[in-house]
Each structure stands twice: as C-alpha cells, then as structure tokens.
Amino acid sequence: LAKTTQPISMDSYEGQEVNITCSHNNIATNDYITWYQQFPSQGPRFIIQGYKTKVTNEVASLFIPADRKSSTLSLPRVSLSDTAVYYCLVGLTASKLTFGTGTRLQVTL
Amino acid sequence: GAVVSQHPSWVICKSGTSVKIECRSLDFQATTMFWYRQFPKQSLMLMATSNEGSKATYEQGVEKDKFLINHASLTLSTLTVTSAHPEDSSFYICSAPGPGAVQETQYFGPGTRLLVL
C-alpha cells in the first residue's frame, strides 16, 4: 500500500482558497487517489477521487501531475464549517485503505 | 450516494463485558467491509477486513479472539469486543466499498463511541 505524506496542520481565513498537497511517491499504476474529510466524532466523508490530471466537483478540485507522485486538494473559499481533518489515500478503493496522519485544517474569521 | 449505518452510536459498558457493534450497508450489498479504530487526535487504524461467508482477515497486532467479526449477510457485519477493558475505549468505524464500478469509493459509517469503565 502506497504511503502518503501530508502536512500535519494548516490554518486559513474564511473565504480563502486552501490547497493541501499530499506526497505518494510509491503510487502503483492501478492506484486511485481519494480524499476524505472527517469531523470530530464522525466517520470520514468522501470529497473527491481522481487518477490523473484534474478532477473537479461541487466542493473541491483535485490536481494530479503527470508522474502522479503527489496530488493537491483545492478547497475554494473555505468557511468555518470546513474546519476538519483531511485525509489523502492511495490505492484501489474497493480494497483496504491505510490512513496517514491527515491534515488538520483550522479556518478562522 | 451509498449509506453505511452503525449501531449503536455510542455505548458505555463495564470492564469485562462484551459489546457488539453493527455495521449495515443500506440499499446496497457489501461482500467486504472494513473495521477501523480511532483514538483521540489520531488517525484511523485498520483492524480487520470482514468477508461475507468467510473468516475475517485481521491486521497485524489485532487480537482476533478479542475482536470477533461476523459478516452474516451481504448487508451486515458485526464487531464484538469481548471482555472489554478501559484500553478498548475508542471510536470504532466501519466502511464498505460502494456499489457499481470497480473503482467505486468506500463509504464510512458514522462511527461508534465505546467507553469501558
């Protein structure tokens, strides 16, 4: 299972764009990159998933360079409610997932 | 999207008793489910893979006799913490791959908070 590395924590002001980068140097050819959000005392919630290039949905964008050894989750115009832990996971999503440390995002006014 | 439920959402028990936690996939079938444990301020740690109709696969360091897993149907997996002790107090979360394509995402339950006194 590919190991991921992300910043432990990040701070942002409300209304700013937040970019969280994840390194996954050992990503395998068939692996997908998935990001989850977790609030305290809740299960992780799916945010976005991608294989290569750029993926965008209603809440976030995911940028993946050609070598796929890293990925960046972009959250546009964050609000206080985006304060949470964000996990980057790499693998076949139907298989068991290994969670890294995650990035604790704190959004303030 | 697909929904995974857990029951109970929280439980308090006395040391030495056993506690059963249910994980259900709603509106879809899951031949495989996963159980995680999460301590305060820490990441999720995979405990075991629950397989419908066969024995669960446990991660290294997880006692299979301590954490009994039964995947009795295509929509239900249960985790029983036997002879619970205070150090078993944690947040237990299950997940299941959603229906559909091979690279369907995993859906997580809301978690079960266990407090052993």
Short mmCIF file of C-alpha atoms in Angstrom, two decimals:
data_model
loop_
_atom_site.label_atom_id
_atom_site.label_comp_id
_atom_site.label_asym_id
_atom_site.label_seq_id
_atom_site.Cartn_x
_atom_site.Cartn_y
_atom_site.Cartn_z
CA LEU A 1 0.00 0.00 0.00
CA ALA A 2 1.37 3.36 -1.02
CA LYS A 3 2.35 5.57 1.89
CA THR A 4 1.19 9.17 1.92
CA THR A 5 2.69 12.27 3.46
CA GLN A 6 0.72 15.42 4.17
CA PRO A 7 1.21 18.49 6.35
CA ILE A 8 0.05 17.87 9.88
CA SER A 9 -1.91 21.09 10.09
CA MET A 10 -2.88 24.21 8.16
CA ASP A 11 -4.57 27.45 9.08
CA SER A 12 -6.70 29.61 6.84
CA TYR A 13 -9.04 32.54 7.00
CA GLU A 14 -12.60 32.26 5.87
CA GLY A 15 -13.06 33.00 2.19
CA GLN A 16 -9.57 31.96 1.16
CA GLU A 17 -8.61 29.12 -1.14
CA VAL A 18 -6.85 26.26 0.61
CA ASN A 19 -4.51 23.85 -1.12
CA ILE A 20 -3.40 20.69 0.66
CA THR A 21 -0.66 18.70 -1.00
CA CYS A 22 -0.09 15.00 -0.48
CA SER A 23 3.01 13.07 -1.49
CA HIS A 24 2.71 9.46 -2.59
CA ASN A 25 5.96 8.50 -4.25
CA ASN A 26 5.20 4.78 -4.33
CA ILE A 27 1.84 5.00 -6.04
CA ALA A 28 1.10 1.96 -8.19
CA THR A 29 -0.17 2.03 -11.75
CA ASN A 30 -3.68 0.97 -10.81
CA ASP A 31 -3.99 3.13 -7.70
CA TYR A 32 -6.50 5.93 -7.43
CA ILE A 33 -6.16 8.99 -5.20
CA THR A 34 -9.01 9.71 -2.85
CA TRP A 35 -9.54 12.49 -0.34
CA TYR A 36 -11.78 12.25 2.68
CA GLN A 37 -12.94 14.82 5.23
CA GLN A 38 -13.52 13.95 8.85
CA PHE A 39 -15.23 15.98 11.54
CA PRO A 40 -14.79 15.10 15.22
CA SER A 41 -16.72 12.01 16.27
CA GLN A 42 -17.88 11.28 12.74
CA GLY A 43 -16.85 8.83 10.06
CA PRO A 44 -14.80 10.09 7.11
CA ARG A 45 -16.75 11.62 4.27
CA PHE A 46 -15.75 11.25 0.63
CA ILE A 47 -14.66 14.51 -1.02
CA ILE A 48 -13.09 13.69 -4.35
CA GLN A 49 -11.26 10.99 -6.25
CA GLY A 50 -9.00 11.01 -9.27
CA TYR A 51 -6.48 9.06 -11.29
CA LYS A 52 -4.65 11.72 -13.28
CA THR A 53 -4.78 15.37 -14.37
CA LYS A 54 -7.58 17.38 -12.83
CA VAL A 55 -10.90 16.48 -11.31
CA THR A 56 -13.48 18.96 -10.11
CA ASN A 57 -16.77 18.55 -8.32
CA GLU A 58 -19.11 20.84 -6.46
CA VAL A 59 -16.93 21.07 -3.35
CA ALA A 60 -13.31 20.69 -4.42
CA SER A 61 -10.74 20.21 -7.14
CA LEU A 62 -8.01 17.64 -7.29
CA PHE A 63 -4.82 18.28 -9.21
CA ILE A 64 -2.59 15.35 -10.12
CA PRO A 65 0.68 15.87 -12.02
CA ALA A 66 1.77 13.58 -14.81
CA ASP A 67 4.06 11.48 -12.61
CA ARG A 68 1.23 11.01 -10.05
CA LYS A 69 3.67 11.12 -7.18
CA SER A 70 1.72 13.85 -5.48
CA SER A 71 -1.70 15.41 -5.54
CA THR A 72 -3.24 18.66 -4.35
CA LEU A 73 -6.69 19.09 -2.92
CA SER A 74 -8.03 22.57 -3.53
CA LEU A 75 -10.88 23.95 -1.46
CA PRO A 76 -12.22 27.22 -2.87
CA ARG A 77 -13.37 29.92 -0.48
CA VAL A 78 -13.33 27.93 2.73
CA SER A 79 -15.76 28.62 5.52
CA LEU A 80 -15.68 27.88 9.22
CA SER A 81 -17.55 24.66 8.56
CA ASP A 82 -14.60 23.37 6.54
CA THR A 83 -12.57 23.04 9.73
CA ALA A 84 -11.82 19.33 9.78
CA VAL A 85 -9.15 16.71 9.18
CA TYR A 86 -8.46 15.89 5.55
CA TYR A 87 -7.02 12.53 4.56
CA CYS A 88 -5.32 11.62 1.32
CA LEU A 89 -5.46 7.93 0.47
CA VAL A 90 -3.95 6.00 -2.38
CA GLY A 91 -4.94 2.57 -3.58
CA LEU A 92 -7.69 0.51 -5.04
CA THR A 93 -10.66 1.99 -3.26
CA ALA A 94 -12.51 -1.30 -3.07
CA SER A 95 -9.62 -2.66 -1.05
CA LYS A 96 -8.47 -1.89 2.45
CA LEU A 97 -7.24 1.66 2.96
CA THR A 98 -4.31 2.85 5.01
CA PHE A 99 -4.86 6.22 6.60
CA GLY A 100 -1.95 8.55 7.12
CA THR A 101 -1.80 11.33 9.66
CA GLY A 102 -4.16 13.59 7.76
CA THR A 103 -4.08 17.38 7.67
CA ARG A 104 -5.91 19.27 10.36
CA LEU A 105 -7.35 22.40 8.73
CA GLN A 106 -8.39 25.23 11.00
CA VAL A 107 -10.46 28.00 9.43
CA THR A 108 -10.94 31.24 11.33
CA LEU A 109 -12.66 34.53 10.72
CA GLY B 1 -24.54 8.12 -2.57
CA ALA B 2 -24.50 4.83 -0.75
CA VAL B 3 -25.07 4.91 3.00
CA VAL B 4 -23.46 2.86 5.74
CA SER B 5 -25.01 2.86 9.19
CA GLN B 6 -23.70 1.78 12.55
CA HIS B 7 -25.44 0.82 15.75
CA PRO B 8 -25.16 1.84 18.46
CA SER B 9 -23.71 5.31 18.00
CA TRP B 10 -22.27 5.17 21.49
CA VAL B 11 -22.08 2.63 24.26
CA ILE B 12 -20.83 2.58 27.83
CA CYS B 13 -20.08 -0.72 29.46
CA LYS B 14 -18.39 -2.18 32.50
CA SER B 15 -14.99 -3.76 32.27
CA GLY B 16 -15.21 -7.45 31.48
CA THR B 17 -18.41 -7.32 29.48
CA SER B 18 -18.78 -7.84 25.74
CA VAL B 19 -20.09 -5.26 23.33
CA LYS B 20 -21.47 -5.82 19.84
CA ILE B 21 -21.35 -3.14 17.16
CA GLU B 22 -23.34 -3.48 13.95
CA CYS B 23 -22.42 -2.12 10.55
CA ARG B 24 -25.02 -2.12 7.82
CA SER B 25 -24.90 -1.17 4.16
CA LEU B 26 -28.18 0.44 3.22
CA ASP B 27 -29.58 -0.11 -0.27
CA PHE B 28 -26.51 -1.93 -1.47
CA GLN B 29 -24.72 -5.18 -0.85
CA ALA B 30 -21.22 -5.40 0.51
CA THR B 31 -19.34 -8.66 0.37
CA THR B 32 -16.47 -6.92 2.10
CA MET B 33 -16.50 -4.45 4.94
CA PHE B 34 -13.67 -2.92 6.91
CA TRP B 35 -13.36 -2.11 10.58
CA TYR B 36 -11.23 0.74 11.90
CA ARG B 37 -10.40 2.07 15.32
CA GLN B 38 -9.55 5.66 16.07
CA PHE B 39 -8.13 7.05 19.29
CA PRO B 40 -8.47 10.75 20.16
CA LYS B 41 -6.40 13.05 17.95
CA GLN B 42 -5.13 10.09 15.95
CA SER B 43 -5.77 8.69 12.51
CA LEU B 44 -7.92 5.70 11.66
CA MET B 45 -6.24 2.37 12.12
CA LEU B 46 -7.47 -0.59 10.11
CA MET B 47 -8.32 -3.52 12.35
CA ALA B 48 -9.73 -6.14 10.04
CA THR B 49 -11.41 -6.96 6.78
CA SER B 50 -14.81 -8.58 7.13
CA ASN B 51 -15.70 -11.06 4.40
CA GLU B 52 -19.23 -12.29 3.84
CA GLY B 53 -19.40 -16.03 4.25
CA SER B 54 -15.83 -16.48 5.38
CA LYS B 55 -13.46 -15.62 8.18
CA ALA B 56 -12.32 -12.09 8.74
CA THR B 57 -8.76 -11.06 7.98
CA TYR B 58 -7.07 -9.27 10.85
CA GLU B 59 -4.26 -6.74 10.66
CA GLN B 60 -1.04 -7.45 12.44
CA GLY B 61 -1.30 -6.83 16.15
CA VAL B 62 -5.09 -7.08 16.33
CA GLU B 63 -6.29 -9.96 18.51
CA LYS B 64 -8.88 -11.95 16.61
CA ASP B 65 -10.19 -13.56 19.79
CA LYS B 66 -10.64 -10.15 21.32
CA PHE B 67 -12.37 -8.55 18.37
CA LEU B 68 -14.81 -11.04 16.89
CA ILE B 69 -16.11 -10.21 13.44
CA ASN B 70 -19.10 -11.85 11.82
CA HIS B 71 -20.25 -10.98 8.31
CA ALA B 72 -23.54 -12.83 8.40
CA SER B 73 -25.19 -11.32 5.35
CA LEU B 74 -24.43 -9.11 2.38
CA THR B 75 -25.57 -6.05 4.30
CA LEU B 76 -24.45 -6.69 7.86
CA SER B 77 -21.13 -7.06 9.62
CA THR B 78 -20.76 -7.12 13.38
CA LEU B 79 -17.78 -6.43 15.60
CA THR B 80 -17.87 -7.84 19.10
CA VAL B 81 -15.39 -6.56 21.61
CA THR B 82 -15.07 -9.42 24.08
CA SER B 83 -14.19 -8.89 27.71
CA ALA B 84 -13.79 -5.19 27.14
CA HIS B 85 -11.28 -3.22 29.18
CA PRO B 86 -10.72 0.52 29.54
CA GLU B 87 -7.93 0.43 26.95
CA ASP B 88 -10.52 -0.74 24.39
CA SER B 89 -12.31 2.57 24.74
CA SER B 90 -12.16 4.13 21.31
CA PHE B 91 -14.11 5.23 18.27
CA TYR B 92 -14.92 2.30 16.00
CA ILE B 93 -15.74 2.95 12.36
CA CYS B 94 -16.73 0.59 9.58
CA SER B 95 -16.64 1.09 5.83
CA ALA B 96 -17.82 -0.66 2.71
CA PRO B 97 -16.98 -0.28 -0.96
CA GLY B 98 -19.97 1.23 -2.70
CA PRO B 99 -21.90 -0.49 -5.45
CA GLY B 100 -21.05 -0.01 -9.07
CA ALA B 101 -17.76 0.34 -10.89
CA VAL B 102 -14.53 -1.31 -9.83
CA GLN B 103 -13.10 1.94 -8.55
CA GLU B 104 -16.16 2.86 -6.53
CA THR B 105 -15.27 4.81 -3.45
CA GLN B 106 -15.60 3.49 0.07
CA TYR B 107 -18.38 4.70 2.29
CA PHE B 108 -17.88 5.06 6.00
CA GLY B 109 -20.31 4.62 8.82
CA PRO B 110 -20.86 7.37 11.38
CA GLY B 111 -18.82 5.53 13.98
CA THR B 112 -19.48 4.02 17.39
CA ARG B 113 -18.02 5.54 20.52
CA LEU B 114 -17.15 2.88 23.09
CA LEU B 115 -16.36 3.78 26.67
CA VAL B 116 -15.35 0.99 29.01
CA LEU B 117 -15.47 1.81 32.69
#
